[in-house]
Short mmCIF file of C-alpha atoms in Angstrom, two decimals:
data_model
loop_
_atom_site.label_atom_id
_atom_site.label_comp_id
_atom_site.label_asym_id
_atom_site.label_seq_id
_atom_site.Cartn_x
_atom_site.Cartn_y
_atom_site.Cartn_z
CA UNK A 1 78.88 343.20 236.01
CA UNK A 2 80.41 341.52 239.03
CA UNK A 3 78.60 343.54 241.21
CA UNK A 4 75.11 341.92 239.71
CA UNK A 5 76.68 338.42 239.80
CA UNK A 6 77.34 338.74 243.55
CA UNK A 7 73.83 340.03 244.24
CA UNK A 8 72.12 337.39 242.20
CA UNK A 9 74.49 334.57 243.91
CA UNK A 10 73.56 335.93 247.37
CA UNK A 11 69.67 336.18 246.69
CA UNK A 12 69.57 332.67 245.33
CA UNK A 13 71.89 331.26 248.10
CA UNK A 14 74.34 329.71 245.71
CA UNK A 15 77.71 330.62 244.54
CA UNK A 16 78.80 332.82 241.71
CA UNK A 17 80.13 329.85 239.77
CA UNK A 18 76.64 328.37 240.19
CA UNK A 19 74.80 331.37 238.84
CA UNK A 20 77.28 331.26 235.83
CA UNK A 21 76.81 327.82 234.94
CA UNK A 22 72.89 328.07 235.43
CA UNK A 23 72.82 331.06 232.99
CA UNK A 24 75.03 329.29 230.41
CA UNK A 25 72.86 326.28 230.58
CA UNK A 26 75.28 323.71 232.19
CA UNK A 27 73.82 320.14 232.63
CA UNK A 28 75.67 320.11 235.94
CA UNK A 29 72.92 322.59 237.49
CA UNK A 30 69.75 320.99 238.79
CA UNK A 31 66.61 322.65 237.33
CA UNK A 32 65.52 323.50 240.93
CA UNK A 33 68.73 325.59 241.35
CA UNK A 34 68.33 327.13 237.68
CA UNK A 35 64.99 328.46 238.34
CA UNK A 36 65.81 329.89 241.55
CA UNK A 37 68.71 331.84 239.96
CA UNK A 38 66.21 332.87 237.26
CA UNK A 39 63.77 333.91 239.83
CA UNK A 40 66.52 335.96 241.75
CA UNK A 41 67.06 337.79 238.42
CA UNK A 42 63.45 338.52 238.27
CA UNK A 43 62.99 339.74 241.64
CA UNK A 44 66.02 341.83 241.66
CA UNK A 45 64.85 343.58 238.45
CA UNK A 46 67.47 342.18 236.41
CA UNK A 47 67.01 340.78 232.63
CA UNK A 48 68.24 337.31 231.93
CA UNK A 49 71.59 337.69 230.27
CA UNK A 50 74.42 335.37 230.08
CA UNK A 51 77.10 335.24 232.60
CA UNK A 52 79.34 336.78 229.94
CA UNK A 53 77.25 339.73 229.88
CA UNK A 54 77.23 340.08 233.71
CA UNK A 55 80.94 339.87 234.20
CA UNK A 56 82.40 341.76 231.52
CA UNK A 57 85.85 342.98 231.61
CA UNK A 58 86.68 346.81 231.83
CA UNK A 59 88.80 346.17 228.78
CA UNK A 60 87.35 348.37 225.69
CA UNK A 61 88.55 347.80 222.03
CA UNK A 62 89.32 350.86 220.06
CA UNK A 63 89.61 349.56 216.67
CA UNK A 64 90.98 351.91 213.66
CA UNK A 65 91.64 350.95 210.18
CA UNK A 66 95.22 352.95 210.18
CA UNK A 67 97.24 355.35 211.96
CA UNK A 68 98.50 357.15 208.98
CA UNK A 69 95.20 359.32 208.45
CA UNK A 70 96.01 361.94 211.43
CA UNK A 71 92.08 361.92 212.31
CA UNK A 72 92.21 358.53 213.27
CA UNK A 73 94.96 358.99 216.20
CA UNK A 74 92.93 362.12 217.32
CA UNK A 75 89.65 360.18 217.58
CA UNK A 76 91.66 357.18 219.46
CA UNK A 77 93.40 359.85 221.88
CA UNK A 78 90.08 361.67 222.69
CA UNK A 79 88.15 358.27 223.22
CA UNK A 80 90.86 356.71 225.10
CA UNK A 81 91.21 359.51 227.66
CA UNK A 82 87.41 359.64 228.14
CA UNK A 83 87.41 355.68 228.96
CA UNK A 84 90.28 355.93 231.22
CA UNK A 85 88.39 358.66 233.21
CA UNK A 86 85.69 356.18 233.83
CA UNK A 87 87.86 353.41 234.90
CA UNK A 88 87.92 351.62 231.68
CA UNK A 89 90.97 350.47 229.98
CA UNK A 90 91.25 351.09 226.06
CA UNK A 91 93.05 348.71 223.84
CA UNK A 92 94.10 350.12 220.71
CA UNK A 93 93.77 347.96 217.58
CA UNK A 94 94.96 348.66 214.17
CA UNK A 95 95.58 347.00 210.92
CA UNK A 96 99.37 346.21 210.53
CA UNK A 97 101.59 345.56 207.55
CA UNK A 98 102.16 342.22 208.41
CA UNK A 99 98.65 341.38 208.06
CA UNK A 100 96.97 341.58 211.31
CA UNK A 101 93.21 342.58 210.67
CA UNK A 102 89.90 343.48 212.23
CA UNK A 103 89.06 339.96 212.37
CA UNK A 104 92.01 338.88 214.20
CA UNK A 105 91.58 341.81 216.88
CA UNK A 106 87.92 340.97 217.40
CA UNK A 107 88.88 337.25 217.92
CA UNK A 108 91.59 338.22 220.55
CA UNK A 109 89.13 340.81 222.31
CA UNK A 110 86.26 338.30 222.34
CA UNK A 111 88.84 336.02 224.22
CA UNK A 112 89.41 338.89 226.57
CA UNK A 113 85.58 339.22 227.51
CA UNK A 114 85.84 342.63 226.54
CA UNK A 115 83.37 345.27 227.76
CA UNK A 116 82.73 346.88 224.60
CA UNK A 117 84.21 348.11 221.33
CA UNK A 118 84.40 351.41 219.45
CA UNK A 119 85.03 351.27 215.82
CA UNK A 120 86.69 354.20 214.38
CA UNK A 121 86.23 354.91 210.57
CA UNK A 122 85.64 351.15 210.15
CA UNK A 123 83.07 348.59 211.40
CA UNK A 124 82.58 345.06 212.65
CA UNK A 125 81.19 344.35 209.18
CA UNK A 126 84.72 344.88 207.76
CA UNK A 127 85.77 341.84 209.75
CA UNK A 128 83.61 339.47 208.26
CA UNK A 129 80.16 337.96 208.81
CA UNK A 130 81.56 335.31 211.34
CA UNK A 131 82.97 338.01 213.55
CA UNK A 132 79.78 340.05 213.43
CA UNK A 133 77.68 337.15 214.38
CA UNK A 134 79.89 336.44 217.30
CA UNK A 135 79.73 340.01 218.46
CA UNK A 136 75.88 340.15 218.19
CA UNK A 137 75.29 336.69 219.68
CA UNK A 138 77.41 337.81 222.87
CA UNK A 139 75.63 341.45 222.79
CA UNK A 140 78.81 343.08 222.97
CA UNK A 141 78.24 346.81 223.47
CA UNK A 142 79.31 348.60 220.30
CA UNK A 143 79.66 352.20 218.92
CA UNK A 144 80.71 353.03 215.52
CA UNK A 145 82.46 356.43 214.66
CA UNK A 146 82.34 357.70 211.10
CA UNK A 147 81.86 354.05 209.95
CA UNK A 148 82.84 353.46 206.34
CA UNK A 149 79.57 351.31 205.48
CA UNK A 150 75.82 350.92 206.19
CA UNK A 151 75.31 349.51 209.50
CA UNK A 152 71.58 349.99 210.03
CA UNK A 153 71.31 348.15 213.35
CA UNK A 154 74.09 349.81 215.22
CA UNK A 155 74.61 352.94 217.34
CA UNK A 156 76.80 355.43 215.17
CA UNK A 157 78.50 358.88 215.81
CA UNK A 158 79.16 360.53 212.63
CA UNK A 159 80.28 364.04 211.28
CA UNK A 160 77.57 365.61 209.17
CA UNK A 161 79.39 365.41 205.83
CA UNK A 162 76.54 366.79 203.75
CA UNK A 163 76.55 369.64 205.64
CA UNK A 164 80.31 370.19 205.38
CA UNK A 165 80.21 370.10 201.58
CA UNK A 166 77.32 372.65 201.71
CA UNK A 167 79.57 375.06 203.60
CA UNK A 168 82.50 374.54 201.34
CA UNK A 169 80.42 374.97 198.28
CA UNK A 170 78.78 378.21 199.86
CA UNK A 171 82.15 379.57 200.37
CA UNK A 172 83.61 378.97 197.15
CA UNK A 173 80.56 380.09 195.03
CA UNK A 174 80.45 383.10 197.06
CA UNK A 175 84.04 384.32 196.08
CA UNK A 176 83.10 383.55 192.55
CA UNK A 177 83.63 379.84 191.54
CA UNK A 178 81.16 378.40 189.05
CA UNK A 179 83.22 375.18 188.21
CA UNK A 180 83.65 373.40 191.46
CA UNK A 181 84.82 369.78 191.57
CA UNK A 182 84.17 367.06 194.19
CA UNK A 183 87.08 364.60 195.12
CA UNK A 184 86.05 361.78 197.31
CA UNK A 185 86.57 358.38 198.46
CA UNK A 186 85.57 354.99 196.61
CA UNK A 187 81.94 354.72 195.48
CA UNK A 188 81.07 352.46 198.22
CA UNK A 189 82.16 354.75 201.11
CA UNK A 190 79.14 355.99 203.02
CA UNK A 191 80.68 359.33 204.16
CA UNK A 192 81.85 359.82 200.35
CA UNK A 193 78.21 359.15 199.23
CA UNK A 194 76.88 361.51 201.92
CA UNK A 195 79.13 364.26 200.25
CA UNK A 196 78.19 363.24 196.97
CA UNK A 197 74.41 363.89 197.74
CA UNK A 198 74.72 367.25 199.15
CA UNK A 199 77.05 368.15 196.07
CA UNK A 200 74.00 367.05 193.94
CA UNK A 201 71.47 368.91 195.91
CA UNK A 202 73.74 372.12 196.12
CA UNK A 203 73.52 372.35 192.29
CA UNK A 204 70.07 371.29 192.04
CA UNK A 205 68.70 373.82 194.18
CA UNK A 206 70.46 376.12 191.77
CA UNK A 207 69.13 374.78 188.72
CA UNK A 208 72.42 373.36 187.30
CA UNK A 209 71.97 370.40 185.21
CA UNK A 210 73.53 367.08 186.50
CA UNK A 211 75.27 366.83 182.82
CA UNK A 212 77.33 370.05 183.94
CA UNK A 213 78.35 368.84 187.38
CA UNK A 214 78.61 365.23 187.13
CA UNK A 215 82.13 365.45 185.11
CA UNK A 216 83.42 367.35 188.06
CA UNK A 217 83.03 364.54 190.36
CA UNK A 218 86.05 362.37 190.96
CA UNK A 219 86.62 359.31 193.29
CA UNK A 220 90.23 358.24 194.67
CA UNK A 221 91.66 356.04 197.25
CA UNK A 222 92.38 358.16 200.39
CA UNK A 223 96.09 358.81 199.54
CA UNK A 224 98.20 361.94 198.46
CA UNK A 225 99.12 360.09 195.07
CA UNK A 226 95.46 358.87 194.19
CA UNK A 227 94.19 362.44 195.12
CA UNK A 228 96.77 364.16 193.01
CA UNK A 229 96.22 361.97 189.85
CA UNK A 230 92.34 362.36 190.14
CA UNK A 231 92.77 366.09 190.58
CA UNK A 232 94.63 366.53 187.62
CA UNK A 233 91.85 365.01 185.65
CA UNK A 234 89.33 367.35 187.33
CA UNK A 235 91.35 370.45 186.58
CA UNK A 236 91.60 369.07 183.06
CA UNK A 237 87.73 369.28 182.94
CA UNK A 238 87.62 372.77 184.07
CA UNK A 239 87.56 372.75 187.78
CA UNK A 240 88.78 376.09 189.30
CA UNK A 241 88.01 374.84 192.83
CA UNK A 242 88.05 371.28 194.47
CA UNK A 243 86.11 369.95 197.49
CA UNK A 244 87.91 367.18 198.82
CA UNK A 245 86.49 364.62 201.19
CA UNK A 246 89.54 364.43 203.54
CA UNK A 247 92.64 366.50 204.19
CA UNK A 248 94.84 363.73 202.73
CA UNK A 249 92.89 364.14 199.59
CA UNK A 250 92.96 367.94 199.55
CA UNK A 251 96.93 367.77 200.02
CA UNK A 252 96.93 365.35 197.00
CA UNK A 253 94.96 367.93 194.97
CA UNK A 254 97.32 370.54 195.81
CA UNK A 255 100.35 368.27 194.64
CA UNK A 256 98.34 367.44 191.32
CA UNK A 257 97.76 371.38 190.56
CA UNK A 258 101.35 372.03 191.05
CA UNK A 259 102.12 369.36 188.63
CA UNK A 260 100.39 371.32 186.03
CA UNK A 261 102.36 374.20 186.99
CA UNK A 262 99.62 375.81 188.59
CA UNK A 263 99.39 377.51 192.08
CA UNK A 264 96.83 377.39 195.10
CA UNK A 265 94.81 379.46 195.52
CA UNK A 266 95.85 381.56 192.68
CA UNK A 267 94.69 379.14 190.04
CA UNK A 268 92.93 376.63 192.11
CA UNK A 269 91.22 376.74 195.32
CA UNK A 270 91.16 373.56 197.61
CA UNK A 271 89.18 372.69 200.51
CA UNK A 272 89.45 369.76 202.81
CA UNK A 273 87.46 367.89 205.47
CA UNK A 274 88.81 366.93 208.98
CA UNK A 275 90.96 369.89 210.07
CA UNK A 276 93.71 367.10 211.11
CA UNK A 277 97.03 367.77 213.01
CA UNK A 278 99.38 370.31 211.12
CA UNK A 279 96.77 371.33 208.45
CA UNK A 280 97.51 375.04 209.63
CA UNK A 281 101.07 374.48 208.71
CA UNK A 282 101.13 373.02 205.25
CA UNK A 283 101.76 375.28 202.22
CA UNK A 284 99.34 377.07 201.79
CA UNK A 285 97.54 376.53 205.20
CA UNK A 286 94.61 374.35 204.36
CA UNK A 287 90.77 375.68 204.44
CA UNK A 288 88.90 372.85 205.72
CA UNK A 289 85.85 371.62 207.41
CA UNK A 290 86.97 370.73 211.28
CA UNK A 291 85.19 367.62 212.73
CA UNK A 292 84.35 368.31 216.31
CA UNK A 293 86.40 365.40 217.68
CA UNK A 294 85.69 366.27 221.51
CA UNK A 295 82.15 366.23 221.30
CA UNK A 296 81.94 363.21 218.96
CA UNK A 297 84.15 361.31 221.41
CA UNK A 298 81.81 362.56 224.51
CA UNK A 299 78.95 360.98 222.71
CA UNK A 300 80.61 357.75 221.64
CA UNK A 301 81.87 356.88 225.21
CA UNK A 302 78.50 357.76 226.69
CA UNK A 303 76.81 355.58 224.28
CA UNK A 304 79.09 352.84 224.89
CA UNK A 305 78.99 353.23 228.93
CA UNK A 306 74.98 353.28 228.72
CA UNK A 307 74.92 350.18 226.58
CA UNK A 308 77.41 348.64 229.27
CA UNK A 309 74.90 349.86 231.99
CA UNK A 310 72.41 347.50 230.53
CA UNK A 311 70.32 350.24 228.86
CA UNK A 312 69.11 349.59 224.97
CA UNK A 313 69.65 352.10 222.72
CA UNK A 314 67.82 352.93 219.50
CA UNK A 315 70.22 351.91 216.41
CA UNK A 316 70.97 355.23 214.41
CA UNK A 317 73.18 357.86 213.24
CA UNK A 318 73.87 361.03 215.46
CA UNK A 319 75.24 363.76 213.34
CA UNK A 320 77.60 366.47 214.23
CA UNK A 321 78.00 369.68 212.22
CA UNK A 322 81.37 370.29 211.19
CA UNK A 323 82.89 373.99 211.22
CA UNK A 324 84.53 375.47 208.22
CA UNK A 325 87.98 376.94 208.96
CA UNK A 326 89.20 379.66 206.24
CA UNK A 327 92.70 379.69 205.66
CA UNK A 328 94.96 380.25 202.67
CA UNK A 329 94.04 377.69 200.19
CA UNK A 330 90.91 379.00 198.81
CA UNK A 331 90.29 382.72 197.15
CA UNK A 332 88.73 384.22 194.23
CA UNK A 333 89.02 382.47 190.66
CA UNK A 334 91.43 383.74 188.31
CA UNK A 335 91.28 383.37 184.50
CA UNK A 336 93.85 380.85 183.60
CA UNK A 337 95.53 380.32 179.95
CA UNK A 338 94.23 376.87 178.62
CA UNK A 339 97.27 374.72 177.60
#
């Protein structure tokens, strides 16, 4: 930080520029001067970071994969507001149709000497190994919110996907459903893998053999059309209810049911995940698991600013429980004639 740079310069009796050059290993700085700067850091109780770390910009990158899924803008808005309250400047970065990628944004942000990055629904690994190495080598403070892939060395804030599936299944089985499908994202998608593990555990504790529930698991892209196509397949295999890994997939499942001439929830019950904007206004209003966006945004910004202030946080995942919001897309199963 700028204040620390000034403190070190004053204590060592040199200019701020000399401190920067000394910490960056410039050959223009005499060894005696470099040692004086390092001694000043030690006396002031400061670690020996690079000058880049000591003088980061208040600019914070907020990286999202797209703005079409309503939950991404919701998280971005919540995080941006909290950054603003702390005097930090959010820079929204999202993939565009003309080919601007996470890698492009990371390069631009590093060029601005950013103070940190919050990745929403993606991570620095999506940008490629070169960008990942650059972020780590410069020790850029980072927080990952609902990352799509494994990031064991990062600070992560995630919704409890497994518990959400358990809540949905408990509700559906309580009203009488026995053939429940699971419609989730691609197999390499970490939140989807967590949902699948919970689905397996739920039926396992009830003594249901995997050969009975495995045919009712479907993977799809996170889109209405992909969700509709996979829902048609699951319904064809006898599912009377479908637990979906996102609200977008749930809307696709409803579309798929209607293509078969079925009604929701009379013939097929559907649950979502996110409780994104307008889910109360769709037809029928969607039963879904609500992510605690506000609390997760608080935690993400707190973790980021702690890192910016020099604290070392233990890598790992902090899970936040969702809330099942009961609306009109679920109900008791009805016997439907096989076509």
